[in-house]
Short mmCIF file of C-alpha atoms and ligand atoms in Angstrom, two decimals:
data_model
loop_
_atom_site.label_atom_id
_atom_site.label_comp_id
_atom_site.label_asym_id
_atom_site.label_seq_id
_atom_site.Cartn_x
_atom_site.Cartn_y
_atom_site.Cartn_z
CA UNK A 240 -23.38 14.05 2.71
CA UNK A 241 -20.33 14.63 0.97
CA UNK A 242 -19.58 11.99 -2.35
CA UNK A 243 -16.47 10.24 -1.69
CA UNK A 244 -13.76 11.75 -4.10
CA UNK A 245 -12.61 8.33 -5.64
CA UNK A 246 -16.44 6.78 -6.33
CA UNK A 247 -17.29 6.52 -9.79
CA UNK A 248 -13.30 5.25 -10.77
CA UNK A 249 -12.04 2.36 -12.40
CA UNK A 250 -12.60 -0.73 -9.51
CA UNK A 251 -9.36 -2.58 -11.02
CA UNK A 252 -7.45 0.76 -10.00
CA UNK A 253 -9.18 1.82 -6.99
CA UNK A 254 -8.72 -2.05 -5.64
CA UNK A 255 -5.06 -1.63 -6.32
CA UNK A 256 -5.03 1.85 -4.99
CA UNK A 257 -6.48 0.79 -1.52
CA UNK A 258 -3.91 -2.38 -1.17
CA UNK A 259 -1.35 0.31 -1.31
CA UNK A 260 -2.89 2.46 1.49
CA UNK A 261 -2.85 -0.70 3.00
CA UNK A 262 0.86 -1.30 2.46
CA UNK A 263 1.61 1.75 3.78
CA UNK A 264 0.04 1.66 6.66
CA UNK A 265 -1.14 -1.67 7.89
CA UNK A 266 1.75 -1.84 10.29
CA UNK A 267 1.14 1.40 12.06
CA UNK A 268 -2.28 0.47 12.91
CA UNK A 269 -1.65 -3.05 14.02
CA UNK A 270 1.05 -2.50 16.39
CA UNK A 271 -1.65 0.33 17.57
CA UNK A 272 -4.44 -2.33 17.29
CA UNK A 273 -2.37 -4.71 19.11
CA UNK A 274 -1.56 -2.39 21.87
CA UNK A 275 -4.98 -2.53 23.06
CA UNK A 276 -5.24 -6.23 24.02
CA UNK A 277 -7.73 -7.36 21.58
CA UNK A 278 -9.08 -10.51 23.00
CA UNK A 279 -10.55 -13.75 21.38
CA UNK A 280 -14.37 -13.55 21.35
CA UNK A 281 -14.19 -9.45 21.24
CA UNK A 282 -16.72 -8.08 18.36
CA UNK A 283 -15.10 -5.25 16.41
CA UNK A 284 -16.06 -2.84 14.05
CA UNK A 285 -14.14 -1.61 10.94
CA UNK A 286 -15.46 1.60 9.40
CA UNK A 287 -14.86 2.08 5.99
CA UNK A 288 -13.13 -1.21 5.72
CA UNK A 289 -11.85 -0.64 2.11
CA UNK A 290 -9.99 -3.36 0.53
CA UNK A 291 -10.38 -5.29 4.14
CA UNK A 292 -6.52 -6.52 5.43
CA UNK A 293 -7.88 -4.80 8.60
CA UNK A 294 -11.12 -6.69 8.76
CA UNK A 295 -9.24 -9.92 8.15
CA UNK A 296 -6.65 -9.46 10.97
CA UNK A 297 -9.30 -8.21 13.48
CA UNK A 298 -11.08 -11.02 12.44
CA UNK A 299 -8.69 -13.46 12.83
CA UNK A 300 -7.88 -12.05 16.13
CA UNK A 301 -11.59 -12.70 17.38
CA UNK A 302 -11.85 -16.11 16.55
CA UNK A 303 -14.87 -18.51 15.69
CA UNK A 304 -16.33 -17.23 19.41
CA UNK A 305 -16.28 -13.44 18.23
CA UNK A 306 -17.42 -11.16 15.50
CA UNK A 307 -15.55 -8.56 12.97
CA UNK A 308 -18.26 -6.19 11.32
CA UNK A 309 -17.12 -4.03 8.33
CA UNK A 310 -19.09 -1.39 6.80
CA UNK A 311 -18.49 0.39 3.41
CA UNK A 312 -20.36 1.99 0.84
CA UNK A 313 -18.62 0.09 -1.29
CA UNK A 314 -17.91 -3.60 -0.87
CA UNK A 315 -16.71 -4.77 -4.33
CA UNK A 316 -13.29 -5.29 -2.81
CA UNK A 317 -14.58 -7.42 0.17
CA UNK A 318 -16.13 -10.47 -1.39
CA UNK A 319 -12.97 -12.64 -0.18
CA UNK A 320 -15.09 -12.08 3.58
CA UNK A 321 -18.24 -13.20 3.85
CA UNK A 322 -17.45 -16.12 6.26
CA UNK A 323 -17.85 -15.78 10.19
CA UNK A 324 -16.40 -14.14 12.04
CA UNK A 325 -16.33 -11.84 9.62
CA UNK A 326 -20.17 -10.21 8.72
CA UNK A 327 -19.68 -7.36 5.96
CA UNK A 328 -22.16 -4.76 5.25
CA UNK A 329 -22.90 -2.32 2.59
CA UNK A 330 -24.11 1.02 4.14
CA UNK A 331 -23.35 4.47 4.59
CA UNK A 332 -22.10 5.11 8.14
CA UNK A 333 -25.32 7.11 8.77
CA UNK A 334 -27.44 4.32 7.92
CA UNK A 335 -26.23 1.82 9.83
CA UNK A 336 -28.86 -0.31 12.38
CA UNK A 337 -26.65 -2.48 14.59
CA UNK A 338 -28.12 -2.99 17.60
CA UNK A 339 -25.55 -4.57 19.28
CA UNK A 340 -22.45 -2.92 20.83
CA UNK A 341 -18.56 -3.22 20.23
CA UNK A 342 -15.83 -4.15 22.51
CA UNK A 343 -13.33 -1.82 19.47
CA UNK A 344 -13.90 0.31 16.92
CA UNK A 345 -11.02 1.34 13.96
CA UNK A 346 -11.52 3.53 11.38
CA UNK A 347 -8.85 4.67 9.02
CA UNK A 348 -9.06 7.46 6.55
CA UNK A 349 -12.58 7.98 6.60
CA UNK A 350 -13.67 11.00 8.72
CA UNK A 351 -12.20 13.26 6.09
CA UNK A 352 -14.07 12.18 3.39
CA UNK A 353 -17.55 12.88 5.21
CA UNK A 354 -19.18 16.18 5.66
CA UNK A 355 -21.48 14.45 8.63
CA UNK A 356 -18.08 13.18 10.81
CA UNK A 357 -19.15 14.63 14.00
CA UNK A 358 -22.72 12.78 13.39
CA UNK A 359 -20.36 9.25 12.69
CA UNK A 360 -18.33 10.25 15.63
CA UNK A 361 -21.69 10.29 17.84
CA UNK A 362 -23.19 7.07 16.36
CA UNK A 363 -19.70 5.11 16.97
CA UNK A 364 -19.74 6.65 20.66
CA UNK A 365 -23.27 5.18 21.06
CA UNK A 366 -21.96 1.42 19.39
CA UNK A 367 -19.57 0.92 21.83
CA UNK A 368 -19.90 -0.36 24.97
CA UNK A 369 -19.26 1.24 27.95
CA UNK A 370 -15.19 0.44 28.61
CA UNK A 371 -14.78 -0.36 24.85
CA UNK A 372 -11.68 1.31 23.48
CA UNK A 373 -11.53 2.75 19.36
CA UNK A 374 -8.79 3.72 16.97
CA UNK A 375 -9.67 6.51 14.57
CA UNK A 376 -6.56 7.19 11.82
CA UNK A 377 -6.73 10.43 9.78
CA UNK A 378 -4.19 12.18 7.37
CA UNK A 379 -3.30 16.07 7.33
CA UNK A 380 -2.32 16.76 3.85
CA UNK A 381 -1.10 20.52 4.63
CA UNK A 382 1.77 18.96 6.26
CA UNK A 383 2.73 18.06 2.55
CA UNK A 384 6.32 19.11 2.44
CA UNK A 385 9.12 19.39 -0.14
CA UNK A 386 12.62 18.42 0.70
CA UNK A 387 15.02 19.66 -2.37
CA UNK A 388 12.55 21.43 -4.57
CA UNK A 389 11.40 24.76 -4.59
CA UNK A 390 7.65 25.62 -3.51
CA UNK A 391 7.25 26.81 -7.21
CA UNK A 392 7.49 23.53 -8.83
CA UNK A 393 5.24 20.53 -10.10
CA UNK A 394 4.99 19.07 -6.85
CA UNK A 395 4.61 22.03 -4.91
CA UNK A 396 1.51 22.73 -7.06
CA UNK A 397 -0.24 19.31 -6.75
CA UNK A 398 0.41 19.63 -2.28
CA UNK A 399 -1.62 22.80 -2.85
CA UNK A 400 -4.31 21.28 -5.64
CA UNK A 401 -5.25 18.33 -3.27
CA UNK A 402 -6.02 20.75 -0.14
CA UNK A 403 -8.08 22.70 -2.16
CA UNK A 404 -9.90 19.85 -3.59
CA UNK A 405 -11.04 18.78 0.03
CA UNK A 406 -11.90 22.54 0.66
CA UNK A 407 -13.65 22.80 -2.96
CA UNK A 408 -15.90 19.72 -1.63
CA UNK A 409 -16.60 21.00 1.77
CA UNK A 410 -13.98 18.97 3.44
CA UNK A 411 -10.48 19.60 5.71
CA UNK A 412 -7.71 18.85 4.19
CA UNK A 413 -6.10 19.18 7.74
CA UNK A 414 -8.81 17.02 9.01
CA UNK A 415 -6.43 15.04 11.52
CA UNK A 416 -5.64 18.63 13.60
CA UNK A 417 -9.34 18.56 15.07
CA UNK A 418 -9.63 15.19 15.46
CA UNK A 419 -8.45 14.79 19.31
CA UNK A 420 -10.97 18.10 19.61
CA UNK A 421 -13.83 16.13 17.94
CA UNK A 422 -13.57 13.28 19.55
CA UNK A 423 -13.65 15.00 22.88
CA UNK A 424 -16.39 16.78 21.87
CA UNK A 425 -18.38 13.63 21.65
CA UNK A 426 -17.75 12.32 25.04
CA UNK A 427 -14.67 9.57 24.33
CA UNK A 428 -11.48 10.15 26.56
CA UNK A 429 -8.36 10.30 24.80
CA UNK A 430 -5.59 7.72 26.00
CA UNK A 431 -3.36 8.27 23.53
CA UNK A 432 -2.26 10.07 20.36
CA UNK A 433 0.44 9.90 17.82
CA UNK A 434 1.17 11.33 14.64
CA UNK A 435 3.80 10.02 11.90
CA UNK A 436 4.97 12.01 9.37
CA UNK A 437 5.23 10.04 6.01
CA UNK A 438 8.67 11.25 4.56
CA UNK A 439 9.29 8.46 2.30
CA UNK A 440 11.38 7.51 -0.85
CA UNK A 441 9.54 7.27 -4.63
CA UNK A 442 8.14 3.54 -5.23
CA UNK A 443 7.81 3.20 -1.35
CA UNK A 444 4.23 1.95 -1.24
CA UNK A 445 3.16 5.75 0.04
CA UNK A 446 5.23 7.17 -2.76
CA UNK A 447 2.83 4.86 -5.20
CA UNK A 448 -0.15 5.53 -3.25
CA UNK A 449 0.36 9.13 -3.90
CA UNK A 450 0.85 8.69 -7.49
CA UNK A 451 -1.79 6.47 -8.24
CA UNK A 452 -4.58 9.19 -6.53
CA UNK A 453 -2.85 11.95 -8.66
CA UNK A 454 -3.40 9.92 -11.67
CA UNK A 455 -7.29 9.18 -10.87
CA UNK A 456 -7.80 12.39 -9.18
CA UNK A 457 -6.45 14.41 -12.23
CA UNK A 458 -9.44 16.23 -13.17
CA UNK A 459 -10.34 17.08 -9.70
CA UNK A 460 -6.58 18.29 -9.10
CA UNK A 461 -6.75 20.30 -12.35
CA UNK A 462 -10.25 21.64 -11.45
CA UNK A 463 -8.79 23.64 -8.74
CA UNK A 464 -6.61 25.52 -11.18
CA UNK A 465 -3.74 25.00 -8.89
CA UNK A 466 -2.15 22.53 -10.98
CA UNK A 467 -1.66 21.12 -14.65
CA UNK A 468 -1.88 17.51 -16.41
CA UNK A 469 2.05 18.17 -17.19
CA UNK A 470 2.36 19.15 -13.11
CA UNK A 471 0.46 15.81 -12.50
CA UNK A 472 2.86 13.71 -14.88
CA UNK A 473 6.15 15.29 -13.02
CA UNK A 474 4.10 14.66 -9.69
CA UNK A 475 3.52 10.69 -10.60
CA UNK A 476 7.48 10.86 -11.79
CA UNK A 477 8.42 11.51 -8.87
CA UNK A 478 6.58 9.53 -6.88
CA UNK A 479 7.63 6.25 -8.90
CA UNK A 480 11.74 7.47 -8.22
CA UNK A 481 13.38 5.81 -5.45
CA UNK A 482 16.14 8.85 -5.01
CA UNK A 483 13.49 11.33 -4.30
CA UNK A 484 12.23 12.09 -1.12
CA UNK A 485 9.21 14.16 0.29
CA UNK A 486 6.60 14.45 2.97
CA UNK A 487 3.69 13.59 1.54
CA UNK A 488 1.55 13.90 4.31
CA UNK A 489 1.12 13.05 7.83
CA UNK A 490 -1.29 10.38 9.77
CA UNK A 491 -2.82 11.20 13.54
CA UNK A 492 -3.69 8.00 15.00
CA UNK A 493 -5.77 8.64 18.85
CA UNK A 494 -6.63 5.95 20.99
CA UNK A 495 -9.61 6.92 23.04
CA UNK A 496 -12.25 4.92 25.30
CA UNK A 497 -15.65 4.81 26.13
CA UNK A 498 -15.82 5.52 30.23
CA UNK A 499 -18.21 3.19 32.51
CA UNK A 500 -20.98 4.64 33.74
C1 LIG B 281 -9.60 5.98 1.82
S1 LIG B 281 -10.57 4.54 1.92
C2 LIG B 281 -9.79 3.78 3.34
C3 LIG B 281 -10.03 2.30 3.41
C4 LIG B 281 -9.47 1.62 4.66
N1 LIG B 281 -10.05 2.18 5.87
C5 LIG B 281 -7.97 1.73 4.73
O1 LIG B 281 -7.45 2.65 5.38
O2 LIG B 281 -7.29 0.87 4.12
C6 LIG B 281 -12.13 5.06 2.59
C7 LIG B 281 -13.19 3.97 2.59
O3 LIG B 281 -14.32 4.43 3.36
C8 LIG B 281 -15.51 4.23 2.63
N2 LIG B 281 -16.44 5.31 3.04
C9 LIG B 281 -16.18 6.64 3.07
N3 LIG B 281 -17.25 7.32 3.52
C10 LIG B 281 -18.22 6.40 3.79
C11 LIG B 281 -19.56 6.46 4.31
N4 LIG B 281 -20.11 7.63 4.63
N5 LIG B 281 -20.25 5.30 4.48
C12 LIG B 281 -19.69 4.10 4.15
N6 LIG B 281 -18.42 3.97 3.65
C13 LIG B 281 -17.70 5.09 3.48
C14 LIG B 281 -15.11 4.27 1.16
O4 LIG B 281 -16.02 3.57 0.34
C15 LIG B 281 -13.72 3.63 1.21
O5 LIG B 281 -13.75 2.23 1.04
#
């Protein structure tokens, strides 16, 4: 098992850090979420539930009659949640001994940071019940692209540190292309798939994102050699100026079900 790159940070930071993943992409995955008829009374489970707006609104969308499970590792950021319906445990994935099954299952950036995701994969196929539908969300950070600079430049150089960073630690940094192929793999049928590409202005709340990992990450970026602290400064810059654009990176979202036997 693979650590996950931003343990061991600052939890004032890495709080912040995961509100703006949150920012960034909360309305993708509830107009996903939504999409798939989430009913009061449903019990749902959020892997890797972070900094928890998703726990919240699936719990809210259950009601007093149903039940919204998150797991993390880490749970510093979910003490606002410890009231039904929402039931928060800390666990790795692996480790988990629910007994009881799940009408839906989300999880949102979290395959890519584990070396085990096909074994997660398996154990979220057997905690669903049979007709239950999931929503995994994961990023593809080759698709990285620069709009008005040239490859040779700060920015270029961090795209290409944090791919090798995953690959340094064992992990895709393309993780979202084999996705729909894992998932398979483990016996859900797809119903649907979509993937956004996250071109987006500096101080946009995936701009900040962006720049806030670069400036935890910076030792790990540097590690690879690929980059330098002064590429990192140009890279947060940028990422904090609302004139410049870029592709950060890209998000696969896939809807798939559990079939009745
Ligand atoms: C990038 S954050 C994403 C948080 C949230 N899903 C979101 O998108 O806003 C990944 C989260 O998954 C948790 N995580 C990663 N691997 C885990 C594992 N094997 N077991 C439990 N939690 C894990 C981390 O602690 C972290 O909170």
């Amino acid at each position: 098992m693979s650590e996950y790159i931003f343990e061991n940070k600052s939890e004032e930071r890495e709080f912040r850090r995961l509100q703006l993943v949150e920012a960034a992409n909360d309305s993708t995955t509830i107009a996903l979420l939504q999409a798939l008829g989430i009913q009061p009374g449903w019990h749902c489970l959020e892997l890797g539930a972070g900094a928890g707006s998703i726990l919240r609104w699936l719990g809210n969308r259950v009601g007093p009659e149903g039940l919204a499970v998150g797991i993390d590792k880490n749970t510093t950021y979910l003490q606002d949640y410890l009231s039904p319906p929402i039931h928060v445990q800390k666990i790795q994935f692996l480790e988990v001994s629910i007994t009881q099954s799940f009408n839906l299952i989300h999880g949102r950036y979290v395959l890519i940071h584990n070396q085990s995701d096909l074994d997660i994969l398996h154990k979220m196929f057997s905690l669903l019940k049979p007709g239950g539908v999931a929503l995994f969300e994961e990023p593809d950070f080759t698709s990285a692209t620069l709009t008005d600079l040239p490859t040779e430049s700060s920015q270029g150089r961090v795209n290409r540190a944090i791919c090798q960073m995953f690959r340094n630690a064992g992990l895709d940094p393309a993780y979202a292309l084999s996705l729909p192929r894992k998932l398979e793999q483990v016996g859900f049928a797809i119903e649907r798939a979509q993937s956004i590409m996250h071109l987006c202005p500096g101080n946009s709340p995936m701009g900040r994102v962006m720049g806030e990992s670069a400036l935890v990450l910076e030792q790990e970026y540097c590690r690879t050699g690929l980059c330098s602290p002064d590429d990192i400064q140009q890279y947060v810059k940028l990422s904090q100026d609302s004139s410049h654009w870029t592709v950060y990176h890209s998000t696969t979202s896939v809807i798939v079900r559990k079939a009745f036997i």
